[in-house]
PDB file of C-alpha atoms and ligand atoms in Angstrom:
ATOM      1  CA  UNK A  21       0.129   0.225   0.183  1.00 76.00           C
ATOM      2  CA  UNK A  22       2.971   1.900   0.602  1.00 74.00           C
ATOM      3  CA  UNK A  23       4.494   1.793  -2.771  1.00 89.00           C
ATOM      4  CA  UNK A  24       1.075   3.717  -3.874  1.00 96.00           C
ATOM      5  CA  UNK A  25       0.227   6.739  -5.447  1.00 98.00           C
ATOM      6  CA  UNK A  26      -2.827   8.245  -4.284  1.00 98.00           C
ATOM      7  CA  UNK A  27      -4.066  10.911  -6.488  1.00 98.00           C
ATOM      8  CA  UNK A  28      -6.371  13.596  -4.427  1.00 98.00           C
ATOM      9  CA  UNK A  29      -8.864  15.624  -7.695  1.00 98.00           C
ATOM     10  CA  UNK A  30     -10.059  18.073  -4.991  1.00 98.00           C
ATOM     11  CA  UNK A  31      -7.767  19.525  -2.376  1.00 98.00           C
ATOM     12  CA  UNK A  32     -10.517  20.527   0.590  1.00 97.00           C
ATOM     13  CA  UNK A  33     -11.313  19.115   4.161  1.00 96.00           C
ATOM     14  CA  UNK A  34     -11.774  16.001   3.270  1.00 97.00           C
ATOM     15  CA  UNK A  35      -8.506  15.675   1.403  1.00 97.00           C
ATOM     16  CA  UNK A  36      -6.499  17.278   4.219  1.00 97.00           C
ATOM     17  CA  UNK A  37      -7.878  15.073   6.543  1.00 97.00           C
ATOM     18  CA  UNK A  38      -7.458  12.229   4.315  1.00 97.00           C
ATOM     19  CA  UNK A  39      -3.572  13.213   3.364  1.00 98.00           C
ATOM     20  CA  UNK A  40      -2.839  14.298   6.915  1.00 97.00           C
ATOM     21  CA  UNK A  41      -4.003  10.866   7.879  1.00 96.00           C
ATOM     22  CA  UNK A  42      -2.586   8.549   5.153  1.00 97.00           C
ATOM     23  CA  UNK A  43       1.048  10.179   6.117  1.00 97.00           C
ATOM     24  CA  UNK A  44       0.837   9.875  10.130  1.00 95.00           C
ATOM     25  CA  UNK A  45      -0.192   6.544   9.531  1.00 95.00           C
ATOM     26  CA  UNK A  46       3.197   6.121   7.497  1.00 95.00           C
ATOM     27  CA  UNK A  47       2.358   6.662   3.899  1.00 97.00           C
ATOM     28  CA  UNK A  48       5.341   8.629   1.917  1.00 97.00           C
ATOM     29  CA  UNK A  49       4.557  11.748   0.956  1.00 97.00           C
ATOM     30  CA  UNK A  50       6.164  11.644  -2.461  1.00 97.00           C
ATOM     31  CA  UNK A  51       3.707   8.873  -3.121  1.00 97.00           C
ATOM     32  CA  UNK A  52       0.601  11.759  -2.391  1.00 98.00           C
ATOM     33  CA  UNK A  53      -0.578  14.068  -5.372  1.00 98.00           C
ATOM     34  CA  UNK A  54      -3.289  16.696  -4.590  1.00 98.00           C
ATOM     35  CA  UNK A  55      -5.125  18.733  -7.343  1.00 98.00           C
ATOM     36  CA  UNK A  56      -6.972  21.685  -6.952  1.00 98.00           C
ATOM     37  CA  UNK A  57      -7.401  24.341  -8.950  1.00 97.00           C
ATOM     38  CA  UNK A  58      -7.001  26.633  -6.260  1.00 96.00           C
ATOM     39  CA  UNK A  59      -3.478  27.943  -6.142  1.00 97.00           C
ATOM     40  CA  UNK A  60      -4.188  28.667  -2.242  1.00 96.00           C
ATOM     41  CA  UNK A  61      -5.522  25.325  -2.184  1.00 96.00           C
ATOM     42  CA  UNK A  62      -2.533  23.525  -3.031  1.00 96.00           C
ATOM     43  CA  UNK A  63       0.084  25.700  -1.443  1.00 97.00           C
ATOM     44  CA  UNK A  64      -1.814  24.634   1.808  1.00 97.00           C
ATOM     45  CA  UNK A  65      -0.900  21.003   1.072  1.00 98.00           C
ATOM     46  CA  UNK A  66       2.613  21.157   0.019  1.00 97.00           C
ATOM     47  CA  UNK A  67       3.390  23.402   2.995  1.00 97.00           C
ATOM     48  CA  UNK A  68       1.395  21.541   5.401  1.00 96.00           C
ATOM     49  CA  UNK A  69       2.019  18.024   4.189  1.00 97.00           C
ATOM     50  CA  UNK A  70       4.918  18.274   1.907  1.00 97.00           C
ATOM     51  CA  UNK A  71       2.585  16.230  -1.199  1.00 98.00           C
ATOM     52  CA  UNK A  72       2.956  16.845  -4.804  1.00 98.00           C
ATOM     53  CA  UNK A  73       0.722  19.667  -6.124  1.00 98.00           C
ATOM     54  CA  UNK A  74      -0.603  20.119  -9.167  1.00 98.00           C
ATOM     55  CA  UNK A  75      -3.541  23.132 -11.034  1.00 98.00           C
ATOM     56  CA  UNK A  76      -4.208  19.880 -13.108  1.00 97.00           C
ATOM     57  CA  UNK A  77      -6.405  17.419 -12.684  1.00 98.00           C
ATOM     58  CA  UNK A  78      -5.272  14.759 -15.107  1.00 97.00           C
ATOM     59  CA  UNK A  79      -1.394  15.540 -14.148  1.00 97.00           C
ATOM     60  CA  UNK A  80      -2.018  14.118 -10.520  1.00 97.00           C
ATOM     61  CA  UNK A  81      -4.487  11.220 -12.582  1.00 97.00           C
ATOM     62  CA  UNK A  82      -1.655  10.352 -14.561  1.00 96.00           C
ATOM     63  CA  UNK A  83       0.968   9.103 -11.989  1.00 89.00           C
ATOM     64  CA  UNK A  84      -1.966   6.957  -9.659  1.00 97.00           C
ATOM     65  CA  UNK A  85      -2.194   3.946  -9.004  1.00 98.00           C
ATOM     66  CA  UNK A  86      -5.302   5.124  -6.595  1.00 98.00           C
ATOM     67  CA  UNK A  87      -7.085   8.282  -7.203  1.00 98.00           C
ATOM     68  CA  UNK A  88      -9.461   9.734  -4.912  1.00 98.00           C
ATOM     69  CA  UNK A  89     -12.207  11.624  -6.355  1.00 98.00           C
ATOM     70  CA  UNK A  90     -12.879  14.219  -3.267  1.00 98.00           C
ATOM     71  CA  UNK A  91     -14.661  17.180  -4.990  1.00 98.00           C
ATOM     72  CA  UNK A  92     -17.956  18.741  -4.441  1.00 96.00           C
ATOM     73  CA  UNK A  93     -20.829  16.232  -6.267  1.00 95.00           C
ATOM     74  CA  UNK A  94     -21.686  19.787  -8.323  1.00 94.00           C
ATOM     75  CA  UNK A  95     -18.740  19.259  -9.802  1.00 96.00           C
ATOM     76  CA  UNK A  96     -17.660  16.083  -9.785  1.00 97.00           C
ATOM     77  CA  UNK A  97     -18.718  15.189 -13.520  1.00 96.00           C
ATOM     78  CA  UNK A  98     -15.978  17.904 -14.896  1.00 96.00           C
ATOM     79  CA  UNK A  99     -13.259  16.799 -12.983  1.00 97.00           C
ATOM     80  CA  UNK A 100     -14.182  12.986 -14.403  1.00 97.00           C
ATOM     81  CA  UNK A 101     -13.902  14.690 -17.792  1.00 96.00           C
ATOM     82  CA  UNK A 102     -10.553  16.183 -17.404  1.00 97.00           C
ATOM     83  CA  UNK A 103      -9.087  12.700 -15.752  1.00 98.00           C
ATOM     84  CA  UNK A 104     -10.653  10.218 -18.238  1.00 97.00           C
ATOM     85  CA  UNK A 105      -8.032   9.769 -20.536  1.00 97.00           C
ATOM     86  CA  UNK A 106      -5.591   8.824 -17.355  1.00 96.00           C
ATOM     87  CA  UNK A 107      -8.177   6.698 -16.135  1.00 96.00           C
ATOM     88  CA  UNK A 108      -8.670   5.007 -19.522  1.00 95.00           C
ATOM     89  CA  UNK A 109      -4.520   4.778 -20.163  1.00 95.00           C
ATOM     90  CA  UNK A 110      -3.169   3.491 -16.616  1.00 94.00           C
ATOM     91  CA  UNK A 111      -6.645   1.848 -15.238  1.00 95.00           C
ATOM     92  CA  UNK A 112      -6.074   3.327 -11.774  1.00 97.00           C
ATOM     93  CA  UNK A 113      -8.324   2.097  -8.801  1.00 98.00           C
ATOM     94  CA  UNK A 114     -11.149   5.079  -8.425  1.00 98.00           C
ATOM     95  CA  UNK A 115     -12.343   5.805  -4.782  1.00 98.00           C
ATOM     96  CA  UNK A 116     -15.338   8.155  -4.880  1.00 98.00           C
ATOM     97  CA  UNK A 117     -16.290  10.391  -1.760  1.00 98.00           C
ATOM     98  CA  UNK A 118     -18.646  12.380  -3.128  1.00 96.00           C
ATOM     99  CA  UNK A 119     -21.889  12.154  -1.442  1.00 94.00           C
ATOM    100  CA  UNK A 120     -24.910  11.055  -3.389  1.00 94.00           C
ATOM    101  CA  UNK A 121     -22.710  10.547  -6.726  1.00 96.00           C
ATOM    102  CA  UNK A 122     -23.649   6.465  -7.948  1.00 97.00           C
ATOM    103  CA  UNK A 123     -21.326   4.051  -9.312  1.00 97.00           C
ATOM    104  CA  UNK A 124     -23.273   3.732 -13.002  1.00 96.00           C
ATOM    105  CA  UNK A 125     -23.151   7.847 -13.370  1.00 96.00           C
ATOM    106  CA  UNK A 126     -19.391   7.491 -12.678  1.00 97.00           C
ATOM    107  CA  UNK A 127     -18.926   5.100 -15.073  1.00 96.00           C
ATOM    108  CA  UNK A 128     -20.349   6.966 -17.399  1.00 96.00           C
ATOM    109  CA  UNK A 129     -18.701  10.315 -16.810  1.00 97.00           C
ATOM    110  CA  UNK A 130     -15.445   7.939 -16.612  1.00 97.00           C
ATOM    111  CA  UNK A 131     -15.942   5.739 -19.434  1.00 94.00           C
ATOM    112  CA  UNK A 132     -15.057   2.261 -20.045  1.00 91.00           C
ATOM    113  CA  UNK A 133     -15.337  -0.125 -17.064  1.00 93.00           C
ATOM    114  CA  UNK A 134     -13.352   1.556 -14.196  1.00 96.00           C
ATOM    115  CA  UNK A 135     -12.759  -0.410 -10.832  1.00 97.00           C
ATOM    116  CA  UNK A 136     -14.286   2.075  -8.701  1.00 98.00           C
ATOM    117  CA  UNK A 137     -15.407   2.083  -5.300  1.00 98.00           C
ATOM    118  CA  UNK A 138     -17.780   4.792  -3.695  1.00 98.00           C
ATOM    119  CA  UNK A 139     -17.481   6.179  -0.319  1.00 98.00           C
ATOM    120  CA  UNK A 140     -19.755   7.889   2.095  1.00 98.00           C
ATOM    121  CA  UNK A 141     -17.514   9.142   5.223  1.00 97.00           C
ATOM    122  CA  UNK A 142     -19.120  11.279   7.784  1.00 97.00           C
ATOM    123  CA  UNK A 143     -18.330  14.739   9.259  1.00 97.00           C
ATOM    124  CA  UNK A 144     -16.187  13.458  12.495  1.00 97.00           C
ATOM    125  CA  UNK A 145     -13.404  12.041   9.835  1.00 96.00           C
ATOM    126  CA  UNK A 146     -12.491  15.502   9.772  1.00 95.00           C
ATOM    127  CA  UNK A 147     -10.955  15.035  13.650  1.00 95.00           C
ATOM    128  CA  UNK A 148      -9.863  11.429  12.694  1.00 94.00           C
ATOM    129  CA  UNK A 149     -13.037  10.100  13.888  1.00 96.00           C
ATOM    130  CA  UNK A 150     -15.190   9.240  11.112  1.00 98.00           C
ATOM    131  CA  UNK A 151     -17.408   6.660  10.321  1.00 98.00           C
ATOM    132  CA  UNK A 152     -17.241   5.776   6.295  1.00 98.00           C
ATOM    133  CA  UNK A 153     -19.235   2.997   4.058  1.00 98.00           C
ATOM    134  CA  UNK A 154     -17.876   1.485   1.122  1.00 98.00           C
ATOM    135  CA  UNK A 155     -19.730  -0.333  -1.949  1.00 98.00           C
ATOM    136  CA  UNK A 156     -17.344  -1.469  -4.608  1.00 98.00           C
ATOM    137  CA  UNK A 157     -18.735  -2.404  -8.204  1.00 97.00           C
ATOM    138  CA  UNK A 158     -17.323  -6.049  -9.890  1.00 96.00           C
ATOM    139  CA  UNK A 159     -14.622  -5.031 -11.460  1.00 95.00           C
ATOM    140  CA  UNK A 160     -12.768  -4.111  -7.883  1.00 98.00           C
ATOM    141  CA  UNK A 161     -10.723  -7.204  -6.401  1.00 97.00           C
ATOM    142  CA  UNK A 162      -9.873  -7.592  -2.872  1.00 97.00           C
ATOM    143  CA  UNK A 163      -6.738  -6.351  -2.711  1.00 97.00           C
ATOM    144  CA  UNK A 164      -7.979  -3.046  -4.207  1.00 97.00           C
ATOM    145  CA  UNK A 165     -10.771  -3.166  -1.628  1.00 98.00           C
ATOM    146  CA  UNK A 166      -8.221  -3.655   1.195  1.00 98.00           C
ATOM    147  CA  UNK A 167      -6.206  -0.192  -0.563  1.00 98.00           C
ATOM    148  CA  UNK A 168      -9.501   1.508  -0.021  1.00 98.00           C
ATOM    149  CA  UNK A 169     -10.260   0.399   3.106  1.00 98.00           C
ATOM    150  CA  UNK A 170      -6.927   1.619   4.262  1.00 97.00           C
ATOM    151  CA  UNK A 171      -7.594   4.797   3.099  1.00 98.00           C
ATOM    152  CA  UNK A 172     -10.406   5.803   4.416  1.00 98.00           C
ATOM    153  CA  UNK A 173      -9.576   4.067   7.750  1.00 98.00           C
ATOM    154  CA  UNK A 174      -7.052   7.019   8.001  1.00 96.00           C
ATOM    155  CA  UNK A 175      -9.929   8.776   8.969  1.00 97.00           C
ATOM    156  CA  UNK A 176     -11.949   6.269  10.680  1.00 97.00           C
ATOM    157  CA  UNK A 177     -14.047   3.628  10.945  1.00 98.00           C
ATOM    158  CA  UNK A 178     -14.423   1.688   7.796  1.00 98.00           C
ATOM    159  CA  UNK A 179     -17.188  -0.494   6.755  1.00 98.00           C
ATOM    160  CA  UNK A 180     -18.685  -2.082   3.655  1.00 98.00           C
ATOM    161  CA  UNK A 181     -21.586  -3.264   1.928  1.00 98.00           C
ATOM    162  CA  UNK A 182     -22.719  -5.034  -0.591  1.00 97.00           C
ATOM    163  CA  UNK A 183     -25.482  -3.079  -2.808  1.00 97.00           C
ATOM    164  CA  UNK A 184     -24.619   0.397  -3.437  1.00 97.00           C
ATOM    165  CA  UNK A 185     -29.221   0.793  -2.641  1.00 96.00           C
ATOM    166  CA  UNK A 186     -27.483   0.625   0.949  1.00 98.00           C
ATOM    167  CA  UNK A 187     -26.089   4.032   0.370  1.00 97.00           C
ATOM    168  CA  UNK A 188     -29.145   6.464   0.903  1.00 97.00           C
ATOM    169  CA  UNK A 189     -29.617   4.576   3.996  1.00 98.00           C
ATOM    170  CA  UNK A 190     -25.989   4.697   4.863  1.00 98.00           C
ATOM    171  CA  UNK A 191     -26.317   8.970   4.481  1.00 98.00           C
ATOM    172  CA  UNK A 192     -28.974   9.113   6.348  1.00 98.00           C
ATOM    173  CA  UNK A 193     -27.649   7.046   9.594  1.00 98.00           C
ATOM    174  CA  UNK A 194     -23.902   8.425   9.527  1.00 98.00           C
ATOM    175  CA  UNK A 195     -23.929  10.545   6.984  1.00 97.00           C
ATOM    176  CA  UNK A 196     -26.412  12.737   8.724  1.00 98.00           C
ATOM    177  CA  UNK A 197     -26.077  11.445  12.346  1.00 98.00           C
ATOM    178  CA  UNK A 198     -23.776  13.960  13.621  1.00 98.00           C
ATOM    179  CA  UNK A 199     -26.301  16.328  13.432  1.00 98.00           C
ATOM    180  CA  UNK A 200     -29.233  14.707  15.280  1.00 98.00           C
ATOM    181  CA  UNK A 201     -26.782  14.010  18.189  1.00 98.00           C
ATOM    182  CA  UNK A 202     -25.985  17.641  18.088  1.00 98.00           C
ATOM    183  CA  UNK A 203     -29.925  18.282  18.047  1.00 98.00           C
ATOM    184  CA  UNK A 204     -30.244  16.057  21.334  1.00 98.00           C
ATOM    185  CA  UNK A 205     -26.972  18.196  22.694  1.00 98.00           C
ATOM    186  CA  UNK A 206     -28.496  21.817  21.871  1.00 98.00           C
ATOM    187  CA  UNK A 207     -31.728  20.210  23.424  1.00 98.00           C
ATOM    188  CA  UNK A 208     -30.452  19.010  26.585  1.00 98.00           C
ATOM    189  CA  UNK A 209     -28.285  22.572  27.203  1.00 98.00           C
ATOM    190  CA  UNK A 210     -31.705  24.225  27.072  1.00 98.00           C
ATOM    191  CA  UNK A 211     -33.570  22.060  29.480  1.00 98.00           C
ATOM    192  CA  UNK A 212     -30.456  21.948  31.875  1.00 98.00           C
ATOM    193  CA  UNK A 213     -30.809  25.812  32.143  1.00 98.00           C
ATOM    194  CA  UNK A 214     -34.288  25.967  32.558  1.00 98.00           C
ATOM    195  CA  UNK A 215     -33.433  24.370  35.358  1.00 98.00           C
ATOM    196  CA  UNK A 216     -31.627  27.178  36.590  1.00 98.00           C
ATOM    197  CA  UNK A 217     -28.145  26.013  35.570  1.00 98.00           C
ATOM    198  CA  UNK A 218     -25.788  28.435  34.568  1.00 98.00           C
ATOM    199  CA  UNK A 219     -25.060  28.309  30.713  1.00 98.00           C
ATOM    200  CA  UNK A 220     -21.789  27.387  30.702  1.00 98.00           C
ATOM    201  CA  UNK A 221     -22.268  24.215  33.502  1.00 98.00           C
ATOM    202  CA  UNK A 222     -24.771  22.824  31.355  1.00 98.00           C
ATOM    203  CA  UNK A 223     -23.140  23.051  27.926  1.00 98.00           C
ATOM    204  CA  UNK A 224     -19.954  21.531  29.875  1.00 98.00           C
ATOM    205  CA  UNK A 225     -22.086  19.047  31.680  1.00 98.00           C
ATOM    206  CA  UNK A 226     -24.108  17.816  28.522  1.00 98.00           C
ATOM    207  CA  UNK A 227     -21.003  17.788  26.048  1.00 98.00           C
ATOM    208  CA  UNK A 228     -18.850  15.747  28.610  1.00 98.00           C
ATOM    209  CA  UNK A 229     -21.879  13.133  29.548  1.00 98.00           C
ATOM    210  CA  UNK A 230     -22.471  13.374  25.445  1.00 98.00           C
ATOM    211  CA  UNK A 231     -18.458  11.879  24.710  1.00 98.00           C
ATOM    212  CA  UNK A 232     -18.693   9.812  28.252  1.00 98.00           C
ATOM    213  CA  UNK A 233     -21.477   7.831  27.480  1.00 98.00           C
ATOM    214  CA  UNK A 234     -20.433   7.093  23.231  1.00 97.00           C
ATOM    215  CA  UNK A 235     -16.954   6.229  24.731  1.00 97.00           C
ATOM    216  CA  UNK A 236     -19.120   3.447  26.543  1.00 97.00           C
ATOM    217  CA  UNK A 237     -20.361   2.275  23.717  1.00 97.00           C
ATOM    218  CA  UNK A 238     -17.971   2.277  22.107  1.00 96.00           C
ATOM    219  CA  UNK A 239     -15.560   1.023  23.994  1.00 96.00           C
ATOM    220  CA  UNK A 240     -17.265  -1.369  26.616  1.00 94.00           C
ATOM    221  CA  UNK A 241     -18.541  -4.477  26.145  1.00 96.00           C
ATOM    222  CA  UNK A 242     -22.495  -3.848  26.054  1.00 97.00           C
ATOM    223  CA  UNK A 243     -24.946  -2.494  23.816  1.00 97.00           C
ATOM    224  CA  UNK A 244     -26.387   0.691  24.232  1.00 97.00           C
ATOM    225  CA  UNK A 245     -30.091  -1.161  25.230  1.00 97.00           C
ATOM    226  CA  UNK A 246     -28.019  -2.757  27.986  1.00 98.00           C
ATOM    227  CA  UNK A 247     -25.983   0.110  28.867  1.00 98.00           C
ATOM    228  CA  UNK A 248     -29.230   1.996  29.157  1.00 98.00           C
ATOM    229  CA  UNK A 249     -30.763  -0.937  31.504  1.00 97.00           C
ATOM    230  CA  UNK A 250     -27.790  -0.631  34.222  1.00 96.00           C
ATOM    231  CA  UNK A 251     -27.555   3.236  34.645  1.00 96.00           C
ATOM    232  CA  UNK A 252     -32.061   3.018  34.991  1.00 97.00           C
ATOM    233  CA  UNK A 253     -33.028   1.971  38.766  1.00 97.00           C
ATOM    234  CA  UNK A 254     -36.609   1.109  38.894  1.00 96.00           C
ATOM    235  CA  UNK A 255     -38.391   4.613  40.185  1.00 96.00           C
ATOM    236  CA  UNK A 256     -35.232   6.717  39.781  1.00 97.00           C
ATOM    237  CA  UNK A 257     -34.517   9.257  38.310  1.00 98.00           C
ATOM    238  CA  UNK A 258     -33.609   7.808  34.435  1.00 98.00           C
ATOM    239  CA  UNK A 259     -36.638   6.131  34.611  1.00 98.00           C
ATOM    240  CA  UNK A 260     -39.061   9.101  35.304  1.00 98.00           C
ATOM    241  CA  UNK A 261     -36.739  10.699  32.002  1.00 98.00           C
ATOM    242  CA  UNK A 262     -36.709   8.171  29.900  1.00 98.00           C
ATOM    243  CA  UNK A 263     -40.928   7.528  30.509  1.00 97.00           C
ATOM    244  CA  UNK A 264     -41.230  11.071  28.996  1.00 98.00           C
ATOM    245  CA  UNK A 265     -38.794  10.348  26.327  1.00 97.00           C
ATOM    246  CA  UNK A 266     -40.533   6.804  25.605  1.00 96.00           C
ATOM    247  CA  UNK A 267     -44.187   8.220  26.043  1.00 97.00           C
ATOM    248  CA  UNK A 268     -43.001  11.497  23.910  1.00 97.00           C
ATOM    249  CA  UNK A 269     -42.426   8.717  20.662  1.00 97.00           C
ATOM    250  CA  UNK A 270     -38.977   9.331  20.640  1.00 97.00           C
ATOM    251  CA  UNK A 271     -37.914   5.996  18.464  1.00 96.00           C
ATOM    252  CA  UNK A 272     -40.412   7.132  16.165  1.00 97.00           C
ATOM    253  CA  UNK A 273     -39.605  10.282  15.470  1.00 97.00           C
ATOM    254  CA  UNK A 274     -35.751   9.025  14.598  1.00 98.00           C
ATOM    255  CA  UNK A 275     -37.674   6.360  12.432  1.00 98.00           C
ATOM    256  CA  UNK A 276     -39.963   8.959  10.366  1.00 98.00           C
ATOM    257  CA  UNK A 277     -36.320  11.328  10.731  1.00 98.00           C
ATOM    258  CA  UNK A 278     -34.050   8.786   9.161  1.00 98.00           C
ATOM    259  CA  UNK A 279     -36.749   7.743   6.080  1.00 98.00           C
ATOM    260  CA  UNK A 280     -36.992  11.175   5.155  1.00 98.00           C
ATOM    261  CA  UNK A 281     -33.229  11.869   5.286  1.00 98.00           C
ATOM    262  CA  UNK A 282     -32.970   8.543   3.190  1.00 98.00           C
ATOM    263  CA  UNK A 283     -35.745   9.421   0.409  1.00 97.00           C
ATOM    264  CA  UNK A 284     -33.816  13.288   0.376  1.00 97.00           C
ATOM    265  CA  UNK A 285     -30.286  11.245  -0.009  1.00 96.00           C
ATOM    266  CA  UNK A 286     -32.286   9.031  -2.907  1.00 96.00           C
ATOM    267  CA  UNK A 287     -33.504  12.624  -4.946  1.00 95.00           C
ATOM    268  CA  UNK A 288     -30.144  14.690  -4.541  1.00 94.00           C
ATOM    269  CA  UNK A 289     -28.573  11.550  -5.989  1.00 94.00           C
ATOM    270  CA  UNK A 290     -30.730  11.218  -8.947  1.00 93.00           C
ATOM    271  CA  UNK A 291     -30.462  15.117  -9.701  1.00 91.00           C
ATOM    272  CA  UNK A 292     -26.413  14.692  -9.572  1.00 88.00           C
ATOM    273  CA  UNK A 293     -26.438  12.380 -11.782  1.00 88.00           C
ATOM    274  CA  UNK A 294     -28.008  14.142 -14.276  1.00 84.00           C
ATOM    275  CA  UNK A 295     -24.770  15.725 -15.441  1.00 77.00           C
TER     276      UNK A 295
HETATM  277  N1  NAP B 301     -16.456  17.427   4.380  1.00 89.25           N
HETATM  278  C1  NAP B 301     -17.506  16.598   5.211  1.00 89.25           C
HETATM  279  O1  NAP B 301     -17.230  15.584   6.409  1.00 89.25           O
HETATM  280  C2  NAP B 301     -18.128  15.131   3.975  1.00 89.25           C
HETATM  281  C3  NAP B 301     -18.578  14.024   4.503  1.00 89.25           C
HETATM  282  C4  NAP B 301     -19.229  13.253   3.970  1.00 89.25           C
HETATM  283  C5  NAP B 301     -18.738  13.407   2.520  1.00 89.25           C
HETATM  284  N2  NAP B 301     -18.397  14.404   1.950  1.00 89.25           N
HETATM  285  C6  NAP B 301     -17.500  14.606   0.887  1.00 89.25           C
HETATM  286  O2  NAP B 301     -16.185  14.883  -0.029  1.00 89.25           O
HETATM  287  C7  NAP B 301     -16.660  15.300  -0.914  1.00 89.25           C
HETATM  288  C8  NAP B 301     -15.556  16.641  -0.552  1.00 89.25           C
HETATM  289  O3  NAP B 301     -15.333  17.663   0.561  1.00 89.25           O
HETATM  290  P1  NAP B 301     -14.822  18.767   1.351  1.00 89.25           P
HETATM  291  O4  NAP B 301     -15.439  18.802   2.830  1.00 89.25           O
HETATM  292  O5  NAP B 301     -13.540  18.420   1.447  1.00 89.25           O
HETATM  293  O6  NAP B 301     -15.499  19.902   0.176  1.00 89.25           O
HETATM  294  P2  NAP B 301     -14.624  20.761   0.258  1.00 89.25           P
HETATM  295  O7  NAP B 301     -13.566  21.519   1.341  1.00 89.25           O
HETATM  296  O8  NAP B 301     -15.021  21.955  -0.500  1.00 89.25           O
HETATM  297  O9  NAP B 301     -13.153  20.124  -1.235  1.00 89.25           O
HETATM  298  C9  NAP B 301     -13.826  20.375  -2.643  1.00 89.25           C
HETATM  299  C10 NAP B 301     -12.663  20.997  -3.370  1.00 89.25           C
HETATM  300  O10 NAP B 301     -12.778  20.782  -4.414  1.00 89.25           O
HETATM  301  C11 NAP B 301     -12.405  21.999  -5.152  1.00 89.25           C
HETATM  302  N3  NAP B 301     -12.813  21.878  -6.640  1.00 89.25           N
HETATM  303  C12 NAP B 301     -13.624  22.894  -6.988  1.00 89.25           C
HETATM  304  N4  NAP B 301     -13.833  22.140  -8.667  1.00 89.25           N
HETATM  305  C13 NAP B 301     -12.664  21.653  -9.027  1.00 89.25           C
HETATM  306  C14 NAP B 301     -12.531  20.971  -9.731  1.00 89.25           C
HETATM  307  N5  NAP B 301     -12.737  20.705 -11.104  1.00 89.25           N
HETATM  308  N6  NAP B 301     -10.991  19.974 -10.180  1.00 89.25           N
HETATM  309  C15 NAP B 301     -10.460  19.551  -8.652  1.00 89.25           C
HETATM  310  N7  NAP B 301     -10.842  20.528  -7.599  1.00 89.25           N
HETATM  311  C16 NAP B 301     -12.198  21.198  -7.815  1.00 89.25           C
HETATM  312  C17 NAP B 301     -12.944  22.738  -4.319  1.00 89.25           C
HETATM  313  O11 NAP B 301     -12.380  24.092  -4.724  1.00 89.25           O
HETATM  314  P3  NAP B 301     -13.635  25.484  -4.409  1.00 89.25           P
HETATM  315  O12 NAP B 301     -13.765  25.168  -2.660  1.00 89.25           O
HETATM  316  O13 NAP B 301     -12.898  26.685  -4.155  1.00 89.25           O
HETATM  317  O14 NAP B 301     -14.762  25.410  -4.703  1.00 89.25           O
HETATM  318  C18 NAP B 301     -12.040  22.344  -2.859  1.00 89.25           C
HETATM  319  O15 NAP B 301     -10.670  22.839  -2.783  1.00 89.25           O
HETATM  320  C19 NAP B 301     -17.691  16.041  -1.236  1.00 89.25           C
HETATM  321  O16 NAP B 301     -18.471  15.474  -2.225  1.00 89.25           O
HETATM  322  C20 NAP B 301     -18.414  15.542  -0.481  1.00 89.25           C
HETATM  323  O17 NAP B 301     -19.493  15.188  -0.835  1.00 89.25           O
HETATM  324  C21 NAP B 301     -17.096  15.246   2.541  1.00 89.25           C
END
């Protein structure tokens, strides 16, 4: 893997995070290229990561064993057109992190039978605490899947699905998911302030409680339901709060919310794919 040359098309936030994570994991900077039309963007990669940079997408792609498509979805068709010839000539693995761009659309934009992995990361990837789901088209080999997984693990957890249709549910779960937790944090902070806690105390308590609960769920043996039962004594304070949340239909609200996000993801993909 560290002998492979990886070219990033688009040098924004995600590219910075992935490049930083790869180099921290031992990938040689001289085996990384970043292409972006904007000089400030490539300069920041050159200074921060000491990688090769260019304003020409085709130049970066010409060097690559793996091309990572990291532009915004709206400009991906145009960027794909620019690397089409290099992909046809060198046959790199193409790893797209663009939200909502489906494999058949990428295949059409790139032409031929490219080996494509589509990845859906989420915002905490910017802190190397992301959750990514990957889908590979049938042309991708096991070794190439391992390469794509290593790249995405540079910014957090990476899991696979076999059916690309699951990507809309992934978007609704982990893609939009951080915002659901932010909303819960906001609501708890406001509620704690209404119990007359000073604002700063309310905020710090809620954030640290969220972090502690997430760490217990991720690092411990118990699943969230068992953890919840363990901290809920019958007739106690937690039980009193959970009864309210359950009677207000928290579960049904999340069900409706995730369906709405999944449906929106499907229609955005239709729109993006029309280019
Ligand atoms: N950030 C996240 O948390 C997150 C989560 C899930 C998925 N993603 C996906 O990751 C991709 C990148 O996101 P990001 O947050 O890194 O976006 P970003 O910061 O906007 O980075 C995209 C970069 O690509 C540049 N660019 C624009 N047109 C280009 C072209 N034709 N060729 C090459 N580069 C071009 C942009 O320049 P300008 O800014 O000047 O346009 C920008 O530097 C997106 O497709 C997004 O859907 C991001």
